[in-house]
Amino acid sequence: MTHIITSPCIGTKDQACTEVCPVECIYDAGEMYLIHPDECIDCGACVPACPVSAIFPEEDVPAGEESFIPRNYEFFGT
Ligand code: SF4
Ligand code: SF4
């Protein structure tokens, strides 16, 4: 289990989440940020920090945003 960053991050990328993550597992992935699924401890601190509500627990990713689940995993080769 991990947290997943979805489409509203694209074009926003303000790094608010990276400032609150206690394990620094949120990485610059070009057009957006992505969360390393093996490093994330599911603390949830990043969720309210995101000004565009782009971050969800994996099981709560909204309809239409599911493609960001494999995108988060594949970027880190997991
Ligand atoms: S849930 Fe916690 S550990 Fe995971 S990315 Fe967000 S702040 Fe970091
Ligand atoms: S706080 Fe939200 S918009 Fe900002 S970098 Fe993190 S996921 Fe992207």
Tab-separated table of N, CA, C and O and ligand atoms in Angstrom:
chain	number	residue	atom	x	y	z
A	1	MET	N	0.842	-1.204	0.000
A	1	MET	CA	0.000	0.000	0.000
A	1	MET	C	0.875	1.250	0.000
A	1	MET	O	1.962	1.280	0.523
A	2	THR	N	0.342	2.263	-0.646
A	2	THR	CA	1.065	3.523	-0.717
A	2	THR	C	0.059	4.641	-0.947
A	2	THR	O	-1.144	4.382	-1.070
A	3	HIS	N	0.541	5.850	-1.007
A	3	HIS	CA	-0.280	6.963	-1.463
A	3	HIS	C	0.093	7.269	-2.904
A	3	HIS	O	1.235	7.030	-3.324
A	4	ILE	N	-0.884	7.786	-3.655
A	4	ILE	CA	-0.731	7.987	-5.096
A	4	ILE	C	-1.009	9.457	-5.431
A	4	ILE	O	-2.012	10.021	-4.969
A	5	ILE	N	-0.147	10.038	-6.246
A	5	ILE	CA	-0.378	11.402	-6.742
A	5	ILE	C	-1.066	11.309	-8.100
A	5	ILE	O	-0.670	10.517	-8.950
A	6	THR	N	-2.104	12.126	-8.287
A	6	THR	CA	-2.927	12.046	-9.494
A	6	THR	C	-2.809	13.336	-10.323
A	6	THR	O	-2.007	14.220	-10.017
A	7	SER	N	-3.639	13.444	-11.351
A	7	SER	CA	-3.472	14.462	-12.398
A	7	SER	C	-3.437	15.922	-11.948
A	7	SER	O	-2.760	16.725	-12.593
A	8	PRO	N	-4.133	16.334	-10.880
A	8	PRO	CA	-4.067	17.768	-10.537
A	8	PRO	C	-2.659	18.269	-10.220
A	8	PRO	O	-2.409	19.479	-10.265
A	9	CYS	N	-1.733	17.361	-9.931
A	9	CYS	CA	-0.351	17.787	-9.676
A	9	CYS	C	0.308	18.315	-10.946
A	9	CYS	O	1.153	19.196	-10.882
A	10	ILE	N	-0.106	17.786	-12.096
A	10	ILE	CA	0.488	18.219	-13.366
A	10	ILE	C	0.163	19.698	-13.574
A	10	ILE	O	-0.996	20.104	-13.575
A	11	GLY	N	1.204	20.478	-13.712
A	11	GLY	CA	1.009	21.909	-13.886
A	11	GLY	C	0.953	22.685	-12.575
A	11	GLY	O	0.925	23.908	-12.575
A	12	THR	N	0.921	21.955	-11.446
A	12	THR	CA	0.912	22.627	-10.137
A	12	THR	C	2.284	22.485	-9.490
A	12	THR	O	3.017	23.469	-9.348
A	13	LYS	N	2.619	21.236	-9.121
A	13	LYS	CA	3.994	20.934	-8.685
A	13	LYS	C	4.559	21.949	-7.701
A	13	LYS	O	5.675	22.431	-7.860
A	14	ASP	N	3.791	22.302	-6.694
A	14	ASP	CA	4.263	23.355	-5.790
A	14	ASP	C	5.141	22.829	-4.652
A	14	ASP	O	5.639	23.610	-3.853
A	15	GLN	N	5.299	21.522	-4.573
A	15	GLN	CA	6.177	20.880	-3.586
A	15	GLN	C	5.680	20.960	-2.149
A	15	GLN	O	6.438	20.653	-1.226
A	16	ALA	N	4.444	21.372	-1.928
A	16	ALA	CA	3.934	21.427	-0.557
A	16	ALA	C	4.010	20.056	0.107
A	16	ALA	O	4.341	19.937	1.291
A	17	CYS	N	3.728	19.004	-0.646
A	17	CYS	CA	3.751	17.654	-0.084
A	17	CYS	C	5.157	17.244	0.332
A	17	CYS	O	5.347	16.590	1.355
A	18	THR	N	6.143	17.628	-0.469
A	18	THR	CA	7.512	17.202	-0.157
A	18	THR	C	7.995	17.822	1.153
A	18	THR	O	8.846	17.257	1.826
A	19	GLU	N	7.427	18.967	1.493
A	19	GLU	CA	7.862	19.644	2.719
A	19	GLU	C	7.324	18.985	3.981
A	19	GLU	O	7.879	19.162	5.064
A	20	VAL	N	6.225	18.240	3.867
A	20	VAL	CA	5.633	17.629	5.062
A	20	VAL	C	5.898	16.130	5.168
A	20	VAL	O	5.658	15.536	6.217
A	21	CYS	N	6.376	15.506	4.109
A	21	CYS	CA	6.578	14.045	4.149
A	21	CYS	C	7.733	13.706	5.093
A	21	CYS	O	8.866	14.154	4.871
A	22	PRO	N	7.476	12.892	6.126
A	22	PRO	CA	8.514	12.609	7.125
A	22	PRO	C	9.623	11.696	6.618
A	22	PRO	O	10.693	11.634	7.234
A	23	VAL	N	9.383	10.980	5.523
A	23	VAL	CA	10.410	10.065	5.015
A	23	VAL	C	10.959	10.504	3.653
A	23	VAL	O	11.727	9.758	3.019
A	24	GLU	N	10.570	11.681	3.189
A	24	GLU	CA	11.088	12.250	1.937
A	24	GLU	C	11.007	11.262	0.779
A	24	GLU	O	11.995	11.024	0.069
A	25	CYS	N	9.817	10.696	0.582
A	25	CYS	CA	9.643	9.684	-0.468
A	25	CYS	C	8.887	10.228	-1.678
A	25	CYS	O	8.418	9.461	-2.514
A	26	ILE	N	8.769	11.562	-1.788
A	26	ILE	CA	8.064	12.172	-2.913
A	26	ILE	C	9.100	12.817	-3.827
A	26	ILE	O	9.849	13.700	-3.392
A	27	TYR	N	9.132	12.357	-5.085
A	27	TYR	CA	10.224	12.722	-5.991
A	27	TYR	C	9.727	13.474	-7.220
A	27	TYR	O	8.631	13.195	-7.741
A	28	ASP	N	10.567	14.380	-7.721
A	28	ASP	CA	10.290	15.109	-8.950
A	28	ASP	C	10.338	14.120	-10.114
A	28	ASP	O	11.367	13.496	-10.357
A	29	ALA	N	9.233	13.995	-10.839
A	29	ALA	CA	9.153	13.055	-11.958
A	29	ALA	C	8.872	13.787	-13.263
A	29	ALA	O	8.187	13.276	-14.145
A	30	GLY	N	9.367	14.988	-13.380
A	30	GLY	CA	9.168	15.732	-14.616
A	30	GLY	C	7.953	16.627	-14.541
A	30	GLY	O	7.981	17.645	-13.863
A	31	GLU	N	6.855	16.232	-15.205
A	31	GLU	CA	5.678	17.106	-15.226
A	31	GLU	C	4.895	17.068	-13.913
A	31	GLU	O	3.978	17.863	-13.714
A	32	MET	N	5.256	16.134	-13.032
A	32	MET	CA	4.553	16.024	-11.751
A	32	MET	C	5.489	15.392	-10.723
A	32	MET	O	6.595	14.990	-11.046
A	33	TYR	N	4.991	15.299	-9.489
A	33	TYR	CA	5.711	14.554	-8.464
A	33	TYR	C	5.083	13.169	-8.325
A	33	TYR	O	3.895	12.985	-8.604
A	34	LEU	N	5.888	12.198	-7.901
A	34	LEU	CA	5.390	10.841	-7.694
A	34	LEU	C	5.936	10.318	-6.367
A	34	LEU	O	6.995	10.746	-5.899
A	35	ILE	N	5.193	9.388	-5.765
A	35	ILE	CA	5.544	8.831	-4.449
A	35	ILE	C	6.166	7.451	-4.609
A	35	ILE	O	5.585	6.583	-5.271
A	36	HIS	N	7.329	7.259	-3.994
A	36	HIS	CA	7.970	5.935	-4.048
A	36	HIS	C	7.151	4.956	-3.204
A	36	HIS	O	7.058	5.113	-1.979
A	37	PRO	N	6.576	3.925	-3.850
A	37	PRO	CA	5.651	3.041	-3.127
A	37	PRO	C	6.302	2.192	-2.041
A	37	PRO	O	5.618	1.781	-1.104
A	38	ASP	N	7.595	1.936	-2.151
A	38	ASP	CA	8.259	1.136	-1.120
A	38	ASP	C	8.703	1.982	0.068
A	38	ASP	O	8.905	1.463	1.163
A	39	GLU	N	8.848	3.272	-0.142
A	39	GLU	CA	9.328	4.152	0.923
A	39	GLU	C	8.199	4.817	1.697
A	39	GLU	O	8.360	5.210	2.853
A	40	CYS	N	7.038	4.984	1.064
A	40	CYS	CA	5.885	5.640	1.700
A	40	CYS	C	5.398	4.810	2.883
A	40	CYS	O	5.218	3.598	2.764
A	41	ILE	N	5.196	5.464	4.027
A	41	ILE	CA	4.735	4.772	5.233
A	41	ILE	C	3.243	5.017	5.487
A	41	ILE	O	2.723	4.701	6.552
A	42	ASP	N	2.553	5.591	4.489
A	42	ASP	CA	1.102	5.789	4.569
A	42	ASP	C	0.671	6.606	5.782
A	42	ASP	O	-0.354	6.340	6.391
A	43	CYS	N	1.456	7.620	6.089
A	43	CYS	CA	1.112	8.444	7.256
A	43	CYS	C	-0.018	9.420	6.952
A	43	CYS	O	-0.704	9.892	7.856
A	44	GLY	N	-0.201	9.758	5.671
A	44	GLY	CA	-1.289	10.653	5.272
A	44	GLY	C	-1.007	12.134	5.418
A	44	GLY	O	-1.862	12.963	5.104
A	45	ALA	N	0.183	12.502	5.856
A	45	ALA	CA	0.487	13.917	6.093
A	45	ALA	C	0.427	14.752	4.818
A	45	ALA	O	0.109	15.940	4.844
A	46	CYS	N	0.724	14.142	3.683
A	46	CYS	CA	0.761	14.884	2.419
A	46	CYS	C	-0.630	15.220	1.896
A	46	CYS	O	-0.795	16.166	1.130
A	47	VAL	N	-1.637	14.447	2.282
A	47	VAL	CA	-2.983	14.610	1.700
A	47	VAL	C	-3.551	16.012	1.944
A	47	VAL	O	-3.903	16.712	0.991
A	48	PRO	N	-3.638	16.483	3.190
A	48	PRO	CA	-4.189	17.828	3.400
A	48	PRO	C	-3.236	18.943	2.977
A	48	PRO	O	-3.670	20.086	2.799
A	49	ALA	N	-1.955	18.629	2.781
A	49	ALA	CA	-0.984	19.653	2.390
A	49	ALA	C	-1.130	20.047	0.928
A	49	ALA	O	-0.742	21.140	0.529
A	50	CYS	N	-1.698	19.171	0.118
A	50	CYS	CA	-1.776	19.424	-1.327
A	50	CYS	C	-2.894	20.420	-1.639
A	50	CYS	O	-4.062	20.148	-1.363
A	51	PRO	N	-2.566	21.572	-2.242
A	51	PRO	CA	-3.576	22.610	-2.493
A	51	PRO	C	-4.588	22.233	-3.562
A	51	PRO	O	-5.642	22.868	-3.667
A	52	VAL	N	-4.278	21.202	-4.358
A	52	VAL	CA	-5.202	20.801	-5.427
A	52	VAL	C	-5.761	19.391	-5.207
A	52	VAL	O	-6.324	18.785	-6.118
A	53	SER	N	-5.613	18.872	-3.975
A	53	SER	CA	-6.167	17.561	-3.607
A	53	SER	C	-5.793	16.466	-4.605
A	53	SER	O	-6.650	15.717	-5.078
A	54	ALA	N	-4.524	16.373	-4.908
A	54	ALA	CA	-4.060	15.394	-5.896
A	54	ALA	C	-3.660	14.064	-5.284
A	54	ALA	O	-3.438	13.101	-6.017
A	55	ILE	N	-3.555	13.978	-3.936
A	55	ILE	CA	-2.979	12.788	-3.312
A	55	ILE	C	-4.053	11.975	-2.597
A	55	ILE	O	-4.861	12.526	-1.831
A	56	PHE	N	-4.013	10.660	-2.836
A	56	PHE	CA	-4.999	9.751	-2.242
A	56	PHE	C	-4.317	8.472	-1.770
A	56	PHE	O	-3.338	8.032	-2.383
A	57	PRO	N	-4.861	7.833	-0.720
A	57	PRO	CA	-4.441	6.467	-0.438
A	57	PRO	C	-4.755	5.618	-1.681
A	57	PRO	O	-5.737	5.883	-2.378
A	58	GLU	N	-3.930	4.633	-1.962
A	58	GLU	CA	-4.088	3.868	-3.201
A	58	GLU	C	-5.513	3.359	-3.390
A	58	GLU	O	-6.052	3.403	-4.493
A	59	GLU	N	-6.136	2.880	-2.323
A	59	GLU	CA	-7.473	2.287	-2.468
A	59	GLU	C	-8.567	3.334	-2.669
A	59	GLU	O	-9.700	2.989	-2.990
A	60	ASP	N	-8.238	4.609	-2.503
A	60	ASP	CA	-9.242	5.670	-2.642
A	60	ASP	C	-9.033	6.544	-3.877
A	60	ASP	O	-9.663	7.600	-4.005
A	61	VAL	N	-8.159	6.131	-4.780
A	61	VAL	CA	-7.934	6.921	-5.997
A	61	VAL	C	-9.253	7.026	-6.763
A	61	VAL	O	-9.927	6.023	-7.006
A	62	PRO	N	-9.658	8.249	-7.159
A	62	PRO	CA	-10.971	8.430	-7.786
A	62	PRO	C	-11.079	7.802	-9.175
A	62	PRO	O	-10.070	7.600	-9.846
A	63	ALA	N	-12.303	7.551	-9.591
A	63	ALA	CA	-12.564	7.034	-10.934
A	63	ALA	C	-11.968	7.984	-11.962
A	63	ALA	O	-12.076	9.208	-11.835
A	64	GLY	N	-11.329	7.417	-12.960
A	64	GLY	CA	-10.713	8.212	-14.009
A	64	GLY	C	-9.259	8.542	-13.734
A	64	GLY	O	-8.546	9.009	-14.617
A	65	GLU	N	-8.820	8.302	-12.496
A	65	GLU	CA	-7.428	8.606	-12.128
A	65	GLU	C	-6.619	7.324	-11.896
A	65	GLU	O	-5.471	7.389	-11.462
A	66	GLU	N	-7.213	6.172	-12.225
A	66	GLU	CA	-6.559	4.900	-11.903
A	66	GLU	C	-5.225	4.711	-12.622
A	66	GLU	O	-4.359	3.982	-12.155
A	67	SER	N	-5.065	5.363	-13.782
A	67	SER	CA	-3.826	5.177	-14.539
A	67	SER	C	-2.607	5.701	-13.781
A	67	SER	O	-1.473	5.330	-14.094
A	68	PHE	N	-2.852	6.549	-12.778
A	68	PHE	CA	-1.731	7.084	-12.010
A	68	PHE	C	-1.207	6.076	-10.993
A	68	PHE	O	-0.111	6.266	-10.466
A	69	ILE	N	-1.944	5.020	-10.728
A	69	ILE	CA	-1.441	3.987	-9.807
A	69	ILE	C	-0.239	3.270	-10.434
A	69	ILE	O	0.854	3.293	-9.862
A	70	PRO	N	-0.401	2.665	-11.641
A	70	PRO	CA	0.799	2.051	-12.247
A	70	PRO	C	1.878	3.072	-12.574
A	70	PRO	O	3.074	2.750	-12.542
A	71	ARG	N	1.491	4.290	-12.865
A	71	ARG	CA	2.506	5.312	-13.178
A	71	ARG	C	3.416	5.549	-11.982
A	71	ARG	O	4.630	5.682	-12.114
A	72	ASN	N	2.827	5.605	-10.775
A	72	ASN	CA	3.639	5.772	-9.571
A	72	ASN	C	4.556	4.571	-9.369
A	72	ASN	O	5.725	4.728	-9.051
A	73	TYR	N	4.041	3.365	-9.586
A	73	TYR	CA	4.856	2.173	-9.374
A	73	TYR	C	5.958	2.060	-10.425
A	73	TYR	O	7.119	1.783	-10.108
A	74	GLU	N	5.589	2.268	-11.700
A	74	GLU	CA	6.531	2.020	-12.790
A	74	GLU	C	7.686	3.025	-12.788
A	74	GLU	O	8.805	2.677	-13.158
A	75	PHE	N	7.427	4.241	-12.352
A	75	PHE	CA	8.496	5.240	-12.348
A	75	PHE	C	9.663	4.779	-11.479
A	75	PHE	O	10.823	5.030	-11.788
A	76	PHE	N	9.345	4.079	-10.397
A	76	PHE	CA	10.376	3.638	-9.464
A	76	PHE	C	10.805	2.179	-9.716
A	76	PHE	O	11.579	1.620	-8.962
A	77	GLY	N	10.237	1.569	-10.760
A	77	GLY	CA	10.613	0.214	-11.099
A	77	GLY	C	10.175	-0.824	-10.099
A	77	GLY	O	10.816	-1.857	-9.911
A	78	THR	N	9.025	-0.557	-9.447
A	78	THR	CA	8.528	-1.506	-8.446
A	78	THR	C	7.276	-2.201	-8.933
A	78	THR	O	6.690	-1.806	-9.921
B	1	SF4	S1	1.564	9.287	3.048
B	1	SF4	FE1	3.189	10.079	4.405
B	1	SF4	S2	4.988	8.878	3.853
B	1	SF4	FE2	3.533	8.622	2.176
B	1	SF4	S3	4.072	10.212	0.709
B	1	SF4	FE3	2.488	11.067	2.042
B	1	SF4	S4	3.608	12.145	3.656
B	1	SF4	FE4	5.054	10.754	2.639
B	2	SF4	S1	1.340	19.235	-2.971
B	2	SF4	FE1	0.007	18.358	-4.597
B	2	SF4	S2	0.334	19.676	-6.401
B	2	SF4	FE2	1.987	20.103	-4.937
B	2	SF4	S3	3.679	18.784	-5.644
B	2	SF4	FE3	2.538	17.656	-4.063
B	2	SF4	S4	0.998	16.435	-5.170
B	2	SF4	FE4	1.775	18.002	-6.570
